[in-house]
CSV table of C-alpha atoms in Angstrom, one decimal:
chain,number,residue,atom,x,y,z
A,1436,MET,CA,-34.2,-12.8,-12.4
A,1437,ALA,CA,-30.6,-11.8,-12.1
A,1438,VAL,CA,-30.6,-10.1,-15.5
A,1439,PRO,CA,-33.0,-7.2,-14.7
A,1440,LYS,CA,-31.2,-6.6,-11.4
A,1441,MET,CA,-27.9,-6.3,-13.2
A,1442,LYS,CA,-29.5,-3.9,-15.6
A,1443,SER,CA,-30.9,-1.7,-12.9
A,1444,GLN,CA,-27.5,-1.6,-11.2
A,1445,THR,CA,-25.7,-0.6,-14.4
A,1446,TRP,CA,-28.4,2.1,-14.9
A,1447,LYS,CA,-27.8,3.4,-11.4
A,1448,LYS,CA,-24.1,3.9,-12.2
A,1449,VAL,CA,-24.8,5.3,-15.7
A,1450,TRP,CA,-27.7,7.7,-15.2
A,1451,PRO,CA,-25.7,10.6,-13.5
A,1452,TYR,CA,-23.4,10.7,-16.5
A,1453,ALA,CA,-26.3,10.5,-18.9
A,1454,ALA,CA,-28.0,13.3,-17.1
A,1455,ALA,CA,-24.9,15.5,-17.2
A,1456,VAL,CA,-24.4,15.0,-20.9
A,1457,GLY,CA,-28.2,15.5,-21.4
A,1458,THR,CA,-28.2,18.8,-19.5
A,1459,LEU,CA,-25.4,20.3,-21.6
A,1460,LEU,CA,-27.0,19.2,-24.9
A,1461,LEU,CA,-30.3,20.6,-23.7
A,1462,ILE,CA,-28.8,24.0,-22.9
A,1463,TRP,CA,-27.1,24.0,-26.3
A,1464,GLN,CA,-30.3,23.1,-28.2
A,1465,VAL,CA,-32.4,25.6,-26.3
A,1466,ALA,CA,-29.9,28.4,-27.1
A,1467,ALA,CA,-29.9,27.2,-30.8
A,1468,PHE,CA,-33.6,27.9,-31.0
A,1469,PHE,CA,-33.0,31.6,-30.4
A,1470,LEU,CA,-29.9,32.1,-32.5
A,1471,PRO,CA,-29.4,31.9,-36.2
A,1472,PRO,CA,-27.8,28.6,-37.4
A,1473,TYR,CA,-24.5,30.3,-38.6
A,1474,LEU,CA,-24.0,31.5,-35.0
A,1475,LEU,CA,-25.1,28.4,-33.2
A,1476,PRO,CA,-26.1,25.3,-35.1
A,1477,GLY,CA,-28.4,22.8,-33.3
A,1478,VAL,CA,-27.3,19.5,-31.8
A,1479,PRO,CA,-28.6,17.4,-34.8
A,1480,THR,CA,-26.7,19.5,-37.3
A,1481,VAL,CA,-23.4,19.0,-35.5
A,1482,LEU,CA,-24.1,15.3,-34.9
A,1483,GLU,CA,-24.7,14.8,-38.6
A,1484,ARG,CA,-21.5,16.7,-39.4
A,1485,LEU,CA,-19.7,14.4,-36.8
A,1486,ALA,CA,-21.0,11.3,-38.5
A,1487,ALA,CA,-19.8,12.5,-41.9
A,1488,GLY,CA,-16.6,14.2,-40.6
A,1489,ILE,CA,-15.0,11.3,-38.8
A,1490,THR,CA,-14.2,9.6,-42.1
A,1491,GLU,CA,-12.7,12.7,-43.8
A,1492,PRO,CA,-8.9,12.3,-44.3
A,1493,GLU,CA,-8.4,15.9,-43.1
A,1494,PHE,CA,-9.9,15.1,-39.7
A,1495,LEU,CA,-8.2,11.7,-39.4
A,1496,THR,CA,-4.7,13.3,-40.0
A,1497,SER,CA,-5.6,15.9,-37.4
A,1498,LEU,CA,-6.6,13.3,-34.9
A,1499,LYS,CA,-3.5,11.1,-35.7
A,1500,GLU,CA,-1.1,14.0,-35.2
A,1501,SER,CA,-2.6,14.9,-31.8
A,1502,LEU,CA,-2.7,11.4,-30.5
A,1503,PHE,CA,0.9,10.8,-31.6
A,1504,ARG,CA,2.0,13.8,-29.5
A,1505,LEU,CA,-0.1,12.6,-26.6
A,1506,ILE,CA,1.2,9.0,-26.8
A,1507,ILE,CA,4.9,10.2,-26.8
A,1508,GLY,CA,4.5,13.0,-24.2
A,1509,TYR,CA,2.1,11.6,-21.7
A,1510,PRO,CA,3.7,8.2,-20.9
A,1511,SER,CA,7.2,9.9,-20.8
A,1512,ALA,CA,5.8,12.4,-18.2
A,1513,CYS,CA,4.3,9.6,-16.2
A,1514,LEU,CA,7.5,7.6,-16.2
A,1515,LEU,CA,9.6,10.7,-15.3
A,1516,GLY,CA,7.2,11.9,-12.6
A,1517,GLY,CA,6.9,8.4,-11.1
A,1518,LEU,CA,10.7,7.9,-11.0
A,1519,LEU,CA,11.4,11.4,-9.5
A,1520,GLY,CA,8.6,10.9,-7.0
A,1521,LEU,CA,9.9,7.5,-5.9
A,1522,LEU,CA,13.4,8.9,-5.5
A,1523,ALA,CA,12.1,11.9,-3.6
A,1524,GLY,CA,10.1,9.6,-1.3
A,1525,LEU,CA,13.3,7.8,-0.4
A,1526,SER,CA,15.6,10.8,0.1
A,1527,ARG,CA,14.4,13.8,2.2
A,1528,GLY,CA,16.9,16.2,0.6
A,1529,PHE,CA,15.8,15.3,-2.9
A,1530,ALA,CA,12.2,15.7,-1.8
A,1531,VAL,CA,12.8,19.4,-0.8
A,1532,TYR,CA,14.6,20.0,-4.1
A,1533,LEU,CA,11.8,18.5,-6.1
A,1534,ARG,CA,9.1,20.3,-4.3
A,1535,SER,CA,10.9,23.7,-4.9
A,1536,LEU,CA,11.3,22.8,-8.6
A,1537,ILE,CA,7.7,21.9,-8.9
A,1538,ALA,CA,6.6,25.0,-7.1
A,1539,ILE,CA,8.4,27.1,-9.6
A,1540,LEU,CA,7.2,25.2,-12.6
A,1541,GLN,CA,3.6,25.2,-11.4
A,1542,SER,CA,3.6,29.0,-11.2
A,1543,ILE,CA,4.4,29.2,-14.9
A,1544,PRO,CA,1.5,28.2,-17.0
A,1545,PRO,CA,2.9,25.4,-19.3
A,1546,ILE,CA,1.7,27.1,-22.4
A,1547,THR,CA,4.0,30.0,-21.7
A,1548,TRP,CA,6.9,27.8,-22.8
A,1549,ILE,CA,5.6,27.6,-26.4
A,1550,PRO,CA,7.3,30.7,-27.8
A,1551,PHE,CA,10.5,29.8,-26.1
A,1552,LEU,CA,10.5,26.3,-27.4
A,1553,ILE,CA,9.5,27.3,-30.9
A,1554,ILE,CA,12.5,29.6,-31.1
A,1555,LEU,CA,14.7,26.8,-29.8
A,1556,PHE,CA,13.3,23.8,-31.7
A,1557,GLY,CA,11.2,25.3,-34.5
A,1558,PHE,CA,7.5,24.5,-35.2
A,1559,GLY,CA,6.4,20.9,-34.9
A,1560,ASN,CA,6.2,18.0,-32.4
A,1561,VAL,CA,9.1,18.8,-30.2
A,1562,PRO,CA,7.8,22.0,-28.5
A,1563,ILE,CA,4.4,20.5,-28.0
A,1564,ILE,CA,5.6,17.2,-26.5
A,1565,THR,CA,7.9,19.1,-24.2
A,1566,VAL,CA,5.0,21.2,-23.0
A,1567,ILE,CA,3.0,18.1,-22.4
A,1568,ILE,CA,5.8,16.7,-20.3
A,1569,ILE,CA,6.3,19.9,-18.3
A,1570,ALA,CA,2.6,20.1,-17.6
A,1571,SER,CA,1.9,16.6,-16.6
A,1572,PHE,CA,5.0,15.2,-14.8
A,1573,PHE,CA,4.4,16.9,-11.6
A,1574,PRO,CA,1.0,15.6,-10.5
A,1575,MET,CA,2.6,12.2,-10.9
A,1576,ALA,CA,5.7,13.1,-9.0
A,1577,LEU,CA,3.8,14.7,-6.1
A,1578,SER,CA,1.4,11.8,-5.8
A,1579,VAL,CA,4.1,9.2,-5.8
A,1580,MET,CA,6.3,11.2,-3.5
A,1581,ASN,CA,3.6,11.6,-0.9
A,1582,ALA,CA,2.8,7.9,-1.1
A,1583,THR,CA,6.4,6.9,-0.7
A,1584,GLU,CA,6.9,9.2,2.2
A,1585,GLY,CA,3.8,7.8,3.9
A,1586,ILE,CA,4.6,4.2,3.4
A,1587,ASN,CA,3.5,1.8,6.1
A,1588,ARG,CA,6.6,1.3,8.3
A,1589,THR,CA,5.4,-2.1,9.5
A,1590,HIS,CA,5.1,-3.3,5.9
A,1591,LEU,CA,8.8,-2.4,5.5
A,1592,GLU,CA,9.8,-4.1,8.7
A,1593,VAL,CA,7.9,-7.3,7.9
A,1594,ALA,CA,9.9,-7.5,4.6
A,1595,LYS,CA,13.2,-6.8,6.5
A,1596,VAL,CA,12.5,-9.5,9.0
A,1597,LEU,CA,11.7,-11.9,6.1
A,1598,GLY,CA,15.2,-11.1,4.7
A,1599,ALA,CA,14.5,-8.5,2.0
A,1600,THR,CA,17.5,-6.7,0.4
A,1601,LYS,CA,17.2,-3.0,-0.5
A,1602,GLY,CA,16.3,-3.8,-4.1
A,1603,GLN,CA,13.7,-6.3,-2.9
A,1604,LEU,CA,12.2,-3.7,-0.5
A,1605,LEU,CA,11.8,-1.4,-3.5
A,1606,ARG,CA,10.2,-4.0,-5.8
A,1607,LYS,CA,8.1,-5.9,-3.3
A,1608,VAL,CA,6.9,-3.2,-0.9
A,1609,TYR,CA,7.5,0.3,-2.2
A,1610,LEU,CA,6.2,-0.3,-5.7
A,1611,PRO,CA,3.0,-2.2,-5.0
A,1612,GLU,CA,2.2,0.1,-2.0
A,1613,THR,CA,2.5,3.3,-4.1
A,1614,LEU,CA,0.8,1.8,-7.1
A,1615,PRO,CA,-2.6,3.4,-6.2
A,1616,SER,CA,-0.9,6.8,-6.2
A,1617,PHE,CA,0.7,6.0,-9.5
A,1618,ILE,CA,-2.8,5.6,-10.9
A,1619,THR,CA,-4.2,8.7,-9.2
A,1620,GLY,CA,-1.2,10.7,-10.4
A,1621,ALA,CA,-1.7,9.3,-13.9
A,1622,GLN,CA,-5.3,10.4,-14.0
A,1623,VAL,CA,-4.5,14.0,-12.9
A,1624,ALA,CA,-1.5,14.0,-15.2
A,1625,PHE,CA,-3.7,13.0,-18.1
A,1626,GLY,CA,-6.0,16.0,-17.7
A,1627,ASN,CA,-3.0,18.3,-17.7
A,1628,ALA,CA,-1.4,16.6,-20.7
A,1629,TRP,CA,-4.6,16.8,-22.8
A,1630,ARG,CA,-5.3,20.5,-21.9
A,1631,SER,CA,-1.7,21.5,-22.7
A,1632,LEU,CA,-1.6,19.5,-25.9
A,1633,ILE,CA,-4.7,21.2,-27.4
A,1634,ALA,CA,-3.7,24.6,-26.1
A,1635,SER,CA,-0.2,24.3,-27.6
A,1636,GLU,CA,-1.6,23.3,-30.9
A,1637,MET,CA,-4.0,26.3,-30.8
A,1638,VAL,CA,-1.3,28.9,-30.0
A,1639,GLY,CA,0.7,27.8,-32.9
A,1640,GLY,CA,3.0,25.1,-31.8
A,1641,ALA,CA,2.2,23.3,-35.1
A,1642,SER,CA,0.1,23.5,-38.2
A,1643,SER,CA,-1.7,20.2,-37.6
A,1644,GLY,CA,-3.7,18.5,-34.8
A,1645,LEU,CA,-7.1,18.9,-33.2
A,1646,GLY,CA,-6.1,22.2,-31.5
A,1647,PHE,CA,-4.9,23.6,-34.9
A,1648,SER,CA,-8.1,22.4,-36.6
A,1649,ILE,CA,-10.4,24.1,-34.1
A,1650,LYS,CA,-8.5,27.3,-34.3
A,1651,PHE,CA,-8.6,27.2,-38.1
A,1652,ALA,CA,-12.4,26.6,-38.1
A,1653,GLY,CA,-12.8,29.6,-35.8
A,1654,GLU,CA,-10.7,31.8,-38.1
A,1655,VAL,CA,-13.0,31.0,-41.0
A,1656,ALA,CA,-16.1,31.3,-38.8
A,1657,GLN,CA,-17.2,27.7,-39.4
A,1658,MET,CA,-19.3,27.3,-36.2
A,1659,THR,CA,-20.4,23.8,-37.0
A,1660,ASP,CA,-16.8,22.7,-37.2
A,1661,VAL,CA,-15.8,24.5,-34.0
A,1662,LEU,CA,-18.6,22.7,-32.1
A,1663,LEU,CA,-17.7,19.5,-33.8
A,1664,TYR,CA,-14.1,19.7,-32.5
A,1665,ILE,CA,-15.2,20.8,-29.0
A,1666,VAL,CA,-17.3,17.6,-28.9
A,1667,ILE,CA,-14.5,15.4,-30.2
A,1668,ILE,CA,-11.9,16.8,-27.9
A,1669,GLY,CA,-14.2,16.3,-24.9
A,1670,MET,CA,-15.1,12.8,-26.0
A,1671,ILE,CA,-11.5,11.6,-26.4
A,1672,ALA,CA,-10.6,12.9,-23.0
A,1673,ALA,CA,-13.6,11.3,-21.4
A,1674,PHE,CA,-12.8,8.0,-23.1
A,1675,PHE,CA,-9.2,8.0,-21.9
A,1676,ASP,CA,-10.1,9.0,-18.4
A,1677,HIS,CA,-13.2,7.0,-17.7
A,1678,VAL,CA,-12.6,4.0,-19.8
A,1679,VAL,CA,-8.9,3.4,-20.4
A,1680,LEU,CA,-7.5,4.6,-17.1
A,1681,GLU,CA,-10.4,3.3,-15.1
A,1682,TRP,CA,-10.0,-0.2,-16.7
A,1683,LEU,CA,-6.2,0.0,-15.9
A,1684,LYS,CA,-7.0,0.9,-12.3
A,1685,ARG,CA,-9.3,-2.0,-11.7
A,1686,ARG,CA,-6.9,-4.4,-13.3
A,1687,VAL,CA,-3.8,-3.3,-11.4
A,1688,LEU,CA,-5.6,-2.7,-8.1
A,1689,LYS,CA,-7.7,-5.8,-8.3
A,1690,TRP,CA,-7.3,-6.4,-4.6
A,1691,ARG,CA,-9.0,-3.1,-3.8
A,1692,TYR,CA,-12.2,-4.0,-5.5
A,1693,ILE,CA,-12.6,-7.5,-4.1
A,1694,GLU,CA,-15.7,-8.1,-2.1
A,1695,GLY,CA,-15.3,-9.0,1.6
A,1696,ALA,CA,-16.4,-12.5,2.6
A,1697,LYS,CA,-15.7,-12.5,6.3
B,173,MET,CA,17.7,-23.7,18.1
B,174,GLN,CA,18.8,-20.5,19.7
B,175,THR,CA,19.3,-19.3,23.3
B,176,LEU,CA,18.6,-15.5,23.6
B,177,GLU,CA,20.7,-13.4,25.9
B,178,ILE,CA,20.1,-9.8,26.7
B,179,GLN,CA,22.9,-8.2,28.8
B,180,ARG,CA,23.0,-4.8,30.4
B,181,VAL,CA,20.9,-3.2,27.7
B,182,HIS,CA,20.1,0.5,27.8
B,183,LYS,CA,18.2,2.4,25.2
B,184,SER,CA,17.0,6.0,25.0
B,185,PHE,CA,15.0,7.8,22.3
B,186,GLY,CA,16.2,11.4,22.5
B,187,SER,CA,15.9,12.4,26.1
B,188,LEU,CA,13.4,9.7,26.9
B,189,LYS,CA,15.0,6.7,28.7
B,190,VAL,CA,13.1,3.6,27.4
B,191,LEU,CA,15.2,0.7,28.8
B,192,GLU,CA,17.5,0.6,31.8
B,193,ASN,CA,19.9,-2.2,32.5
B,194,ILE,CA,17.9,-5.1,31.1
B,195,ASN,CA,19.4,-8.5,31.8
B,196,LEU,CA,17.6,-11.7,30.8
B,197,THR,CA,18.3,-15.1,29.3
B,198,ILE,CA,15.8,-17.3,27.5
B,199,GLU,CA,16.9,-20.9,27.1
B,200,LYS,CA,16.5,-22.6,23.7
B,201,GLY,CA,13.1,-24.2,23.3
B,202,LYS,CA,11.5,-22.3,26.1
B,203,PHE,CA,8.3,-20.2,25.9
B,204,ALA,CA,9.0,-16.8,27.6
B,205,ALA,CA,6.7,-13.9,28.0
B,206,ILE,CA,7.4,-10.3,28.9
B,207,VAL,CA,4.5,-8.6,30.7
B,208,GLY,CA,4.3,-4.9,31.4
B,209,PRO,CA,2.3,-1.7,31.0
B,210,SER,CA,2.4,0.2,27.7
B,211,GLY,CA,5.4,2.4,27.5
B,212,CYS,CA,7.7,0.1,29.4
B,213,GLY,CA,9.8,-0.6,26.4
B,214,LYS,CA,8.9,-4.2,26.0
B,215,SER,CA,8.2,-3.8,22.2
B,216,THR,CA,11.6,-2.0,21.8
B,217,LEU,CA,13.3,-5.0,23.5
B,218,LEU,CA,11.6,-7.4,21.2
B,219,ARG,CA,12.5,-5.4,18.2
B,220,MET,CA,16.2,-5.6,19.3
B,221,VAL,CA,16.0,-9.3,19.4
B,222,ALA,CA,14.4,-9.2,15.9
B,223,GLY,CA,17.3,-7.0,14.7
B,224,LEU,CA,15.2,-4.0,13.9
B,225,GLU,CA,16.7,-1.8,16.7
B,226,THR,CA,20.1,-1.7,18.3
B,227,PRO,CA,20.8,-1.0,22.0
B,228,ASP,CA,22.7,2.1,23.1
B,229,GLU,CA,24.7,0.0,25.5
B,230,GLY,CA,24.9,-3.7,26.3
B,231,THR,CA,24.4,-6.6,23.9
B,232,VAL,CA,21.6,-8.7,22.6
B,233,GLN,CA,22.8,-12.1,21.5
B,234,ALA,CA,21.4,-15.2,19.9
B,235,ASP,CA,23.5,-18.3,20.6
B,236,GLY,CA,26.4,-16.2,21.6
B,237,LYS,CA,26.4,-14.1,18.4
B,238,VAL,CA,25.5,-10.4,18.6
B,239,ILE,CA,22.3,-9.6,16.7
B,240,LYS,CA,23.0,-6.8,14.2
B,241,GLN,CA,20.2,-7.2,11.7
B,242,PRO,CA,17.1,-9.3,11.1
B,243,SER,CA,17.6,-13.0,10.2
B,244,PRO,CA,15.3,-15.7,8.9
B,245,GLU,CA,16.2,-17.6,12.1
B,246,ARG,CA,14.2,-15.2,14.1
B,247,MET,CA,10.7,-14.4,12.8
B,248,MET,CA,8.6,-11.6,14.3
B,249,ILE,CA,4.8,-11.5,14.4
B,250,PHE,CA,3.5,-8.0,14.6
B,251,GLN,CA,0.8,-6.4,16.6
B,252,GLU,CA,-1.4,-5.7,13.7
B,253,HIS,CA,-1.3,-8.6,11.3
B,254,ALA,CA,0.7,-6.5,8.8
B,255,LEU,CA,-0.2,-8.6,5.8
B,256,TYR,CA,0.3,-7.1,2.4
B,257,PRO,CA,-3.2,-6.2,1.2
B,258,TRP,CA,-2.2,-6.5,-2.5
B,259,LEU,CA,-1.1,-10.1,-2.1
B,260,THR,CA,-3.3,-13.1,-1.6
B,261,VAL,CA,-3.1,-15.2,1.5
B,262,GLY,CA,-0.8,-17.7,-0.3
B,263,GLU,CA,1.4,-15.0,-1.7
B,264,ASN,CA,1.7,-13.4,1.7
B,265,VAL,CA,2.8,-16.7,3.2
B,266,GLU,CA,5.3,-17.3,0.4
B,267,MET,CA,6.9,-13.8,0.6
B,268,GLY,CA,9.9,-14.8,2.7
B,269,LEU,CA,10.5,-17.9,0.5
B,270,GLU,CA,10.3,-15.8,-2.6
B,271,LEU,CA,12.8,-13.3,-1.3
B,272,ALA,CA,15.1,-16.2,-0.6
B,273,GLY,CA,14.8,-17.4,-4.1
B,274,VAL,CA,12.9,-20.7,-3.5
B,275,SER,CA,11.3,-22.1,-6.6
B,276,LYS,CA,7.6,-21.6,-7.3
B,277,GLU,CA,6.4,-25.2,-6.8
B,278,GLU,CA,8.4,-25.6,-3.6
B,279,ARG,CA,7.0,-22.3,-2.3
B,280,ARG,CA,3.5,-23.3,-3.1
B,281,LYS,CA,3.8,-26.7,-1.5
B,282,ARG,CA,5.3,-25.4,1.7
B,283,ALA,CA,2.7,-22.5,1.9
B,284,GLN,CA,-0.2,-25.0,1.5
B,285,GLU,CA,1.2,-27.2,4.3
B,286,VAL,CA,1.7,-24.3,6.7
B,287,LEU,CA,-1.8,-22.9,5.9
B,288,LYS,CA,-3.2,-26.4,6.8
B,289,THR,CA,-1.4,-26.4,10.2
B,290,VAL,CA,-2.9,-23.0,11.1
B,291,GLY,CA,-6.4,-24.2,9.9
B,292,LEU,CA,-6.6,-22.1,6.8
B,293,ASP,CA,-6.7,-24.9,4.2
B,294,GLY,CA,-8.5,-23.6,1.1
B,295,PHE,CA,-7.9,-19.9,1.7
B,296,TYR,CA,-4.8,-19.8,-0.5
B,297,ASN,CA,-6.4,-17.5,-3.1
B,298,TYR,CA,-8.2,-15.1,-0.8
B,299,TYR,CA,-7.2,-11.6,-0.1
B,300,PRO,CA,-6.5,-10.4,3.5
B,301,SER,CA,-9.5,-8.0,3.3
B,302,GLN,CA,-11.8,-11.0,2.8
B,303,LEU,CA,-10.7,-12.6,6.2
B,304,SER,CA,-11.6,-11.9,9.8
B,305,GLY,CA,-9.2,-10.5,12.3
B,306,GLY,CA,-8.3,-13.9,13.7
B,307,MET,CA,-7.8,-15.5,10.3
B,308,ARG,CA,-5.5,-12.7,9.3
B,309,GLN,CA,-3.4,-13.2,12.4
B,310,ARG,CA,-3.2,-16.9,11.6
B,311,VAL,CA,-1.9,-16.0,8.1
B,312,SER,CA,0.8,-13.9,9.7
B,313,ILE,CA,1.7,-16.8,11.9
B,314,ALA,CA,1.9,-19.0,8.9
B,315,ARG,CA,4.1,-16.4,7.1
B,316,ALA,CA,6.5,-16.7,10.0
B,317,LEU,CA,6.3,-20.5,10.4
B,318,VAL,CA,6.9,-21.2,6.7
B,319,MET,CA,10.5,-19.9,7.2
B,320,ASP,CA,10.9,-22.6,9.9
B,321,PRO,CA,12.6,-20.2,12.3
B,322,ASP,CA,14.4,-21.2,15.5
B,323,VAL,CA,12.8,-18.2,17.4
B,324,LEU,CA,9.3,-16.8,17.2
B,325,LEU,CA,8.9,-13.2,18.5
B,326,LEU,CA,5.3,-12.2,19.1
B,327,ASP,CA,4.5,-8.6,19.7
B,328,GLU,CA,1.1,-8.5,21.3
B,329,PRO,CA,-0.2,-10.7,18.5
B,330,TYR,CA,-3.7,-11.0,19.9
B,331,GLY,CA,-4.2,-7.5,21.2
B,332,ALA,CA,-6.6,-6.5,18.5
B,333,LEU,CA,-8.7,-9.6,18.6
B,334,ASP,CA,-11.9,-10.2,20.6
B,335,ALA,CA,-11.7,-12.2,23.8
B,336,MET,CA,-13.1,-15.4,22.4
B,337,THR,CA,-10.9,-15.5,19.4
B,338,ARG,CA,-8.0,-14.7,21.6
B,339,LEU,CA,-8.5,-17.8,23.8
B,340,THR,CA,-8.8,-20.0,20.7
B,341,MET,CA,-5.6,-18.5,19.2
B,342,GLN,CA,-3.7,-19.1,22.4
B,343,ASN,CA,-4.5,-22.8,22.4
B,344,GLU,CA,-3.5,-23.0,18.7
B,345,LEU,CA,-0.2,-21.3,19.5
B,346,LEU,CA,0.5,-23.8,22.2
B,347,LYS,CA,-0.2,-26.7,19.8
B,348,LEU,CA,2.2,-25.2,17.2
B,349,TRP,CA,4.9,-24.7,19.7
B,350,GLU,CA,4.7,-27.9,21.8
B,351,GLY,CA,7.3,-30.4,20.5
B,352,SER,CA,8.6,-28.0,17.9
B,353,GLY,CA,11.6,-27.1,20.0
B,354,LYS,CA,11.3,-23.4,19.0
B,355,THR,CA,12.2,-20.6,21.3
B,356,MET,CA,9.2,-18.3,21.9
B,357,LEU,CA,9.2,-14.7,23.2
B,358,LEU,CA,5.8,-13.2,23.7
B,359,ILE,CA,5.2,-9.6,24.5
B,360,THR,CA,1.8,-8.9,26.1
B,361,HIS,CA,0.0,-6.7,28.5
B,362,ASP,CA,-2.5,-9.5,29.2
B,363,ILE,CA,-1.3,-11.1,32.4
B,364,ASP,CA,-3.6,-14.2,32.0
B,365,GLU,CA,-2.2,-14.7,28.5
B,366,ALA,CA,1.4,-14.8,29.8
B,367,LEU,CA,0.4,-17.1,32.7
B,368,TYR,CA,-1.5,-19.5,30.4
B,369,LEU,CA,1.3,-19.8,27.8
B,370,ALA,CA,4.7,-19.2,29.2
B,371,ASP,CA,7.4,-21.2,31.0
B,372,GLN,CA,9.0,-18.0,32.2
B,373,ILE,CA,7.6,-14.5,32.7
B,374,PHE,CA,9.6,-11.3,32.9
B,375,VAL,CA,7.6,-8.6,34.6
B,376,MET,CA,8.6,-5.1,33.5
B,377,SER,CA,7.8,-1.7,35.0
B,378,ALA,CA,7.6,1.5,33.0
B,379,ARG,CA,9.6,4.8,32.6
B,380,PRO,CA,12.3,3.7,32.4
B,381,GLY,CA,11.6,0.1,31.5
B,382,LYS,CA,13.1,-2.4,34.0
B,383,VAL,CA,12.7,-6.0,34.7
B,384,VAL,CA,11.3,-6.1,38.2
B,385,GLN,CA,10.8,-9.8,38.6
B,386,THR,CA,11.4,-13.1,36.8
B,387,ILE,CA,8.9,-15.9,37.4
B,388,ASP,CA,9.5,-19.5,36.5
B,389,LEU,CA,6.2,-21.3,36.1
B,390,ASP,CA,5.9,-24.9,37.2
B,391,LEU,CA,2.3,-25.4,36.2
B,392,PRO,CA,1.6,-28.4,33.9
B,393,ARG,CA,-0.2,-27.8,30.6
B,394,PRO,CA,-3.0,-27.5,29.7
B,395,ARG,CA,-3.4,-24.9,32.5
B,396,SER,CA,-6.6,-24.0,34.1
B,397,ARG,CA,-7.1,-20.2,34.4
B,398,HIS,CA,-9.1,-20.9,37.6
B,399,SER,CA,-6.6,-23.0,39.5
B,400,GLN,CA,-5.4,-21.7,42.9
B,401,ARG,CA,-1.8,-21.4,41.8
B,402,PHE,CA,-2.8,-19.4,38.6
B,403,GLY,CA,-4.7,-17.0,40.8
B,404,GLU,CA,-1.8,-16.5,43.2
B,405,LEU,CA,0.6,-15.8,40.4
B,406,ARG,CA,-1.9,-13.4,38.8
B,407,GLN,CA,-2.1,-11.5,42.1
B,408,GLU,CA,1.6,-11.5,42.5
B,409,ILE,CA,2.1,-9.9,39.0
B,410,MET,CA,-0.6,-7.4,39.6
B,411,GLN,CA,1.0,-6.3,42.8
B,412,LEU,CA,4.4,-6.0,41.1
B,413,LEU,CA,2.8,-3.8,38.4
B,414,GLY,CA,1.1,-1.7,41.1
B,415,LEU,CA,-2.4,-2.7,39.9
B,416,GLU,CA,-3.4,-4.2,43.2
B,417,GLU,CA,-2.4,-3.5,46.8
């Protein structure tokens, strides 16, 4: 009896996602009925292309290049942002400094740095990774800074009474208490990192990667490939955000998801 | 065990005078209570004994030594249970031992023992969010007891609990204290709680906080809340606090 109940509960969680994806595919397919295939190929055509395309070396290189940049840039940004946020939470002066710095950086779209960085470092990974870091460190820093500033005073005092040193306060109270904000910050930062990665590749930061590939497909008017890359770029982001980061969240914040048994 | 001495203590927060010329002595092993309305500075006084605040003037001493910072000899139990929600019951209780570098097996053994004495045997792996208010406060008492302190400072520990749980917890607290030789200092605005538990009651008035009366209780334990003497003392305190003509 328990099995069907489990199934219906999973379904309850899944159906809004399924409906959202379905709506988009439906709009696409309906539009495809009215347009010639070279302007807008239908869903089945692109899905077929997807099945064949994901084994092509060209595509795999493209994917590998993008993921490499992401895997270097995004964690560095998280680490940097987390560290700066923690420091700012502990020192009021540094908090004001960091907020001003972020306010300035936020008013400049990250992609604007590309020409500057290309002149400085040349084409390739360095300008793109730098843009990822600029774009994604500050949601992390802000989130962690706010959490550190708003830390529960009693939690700190309990530790002091129990004999905690400064370092122990940091490790045993500040860190676990701000952990939920690390995760929230990391989720927002991921969106920024992904967007700026693809955009940087498109505007010419490098001659490889998913962003470069979609731009190339557009230049040669290969609509099927353009749509294929849109689908892939979306799918990878959704996978990271809803599967990898969500899994991490539930693992690290186990105590938040525990059922009450009062 | 420690004798607590508070001498000529003054404290202000900005222009607000919180404590004015507080003098009191609590002999080692005694159960003392401070009763007063909210805003009379009784929590500030307790925090000074814990080492979390310093007086502007005067001294707060434990066994003749001036208290400058918190010490594992003096454990405080906070108003809200203040457990760490990300740690299990066992890990919360072990926190102080862990900070002091006690080995894992030793920590676990001592935590299990203390949890047994507060009646939470078998809750080692639960999270605080899974417990009721009374159970959480028991965990926070266990967290203090596991350090085997000389002095227990209780800051309205049962204020957030329902009336029935509160009475049970008061009896449990007496059982933990009796024969332990520990010095207890309880802050409360519940007059009956003070009368039921303490050997000595300091009555404080508010703005600025002053000790208006010290009452030594001669009632044997267990005390009846309905005895004549209990009623007289209750009336006396209420009059001192201006709650009754």
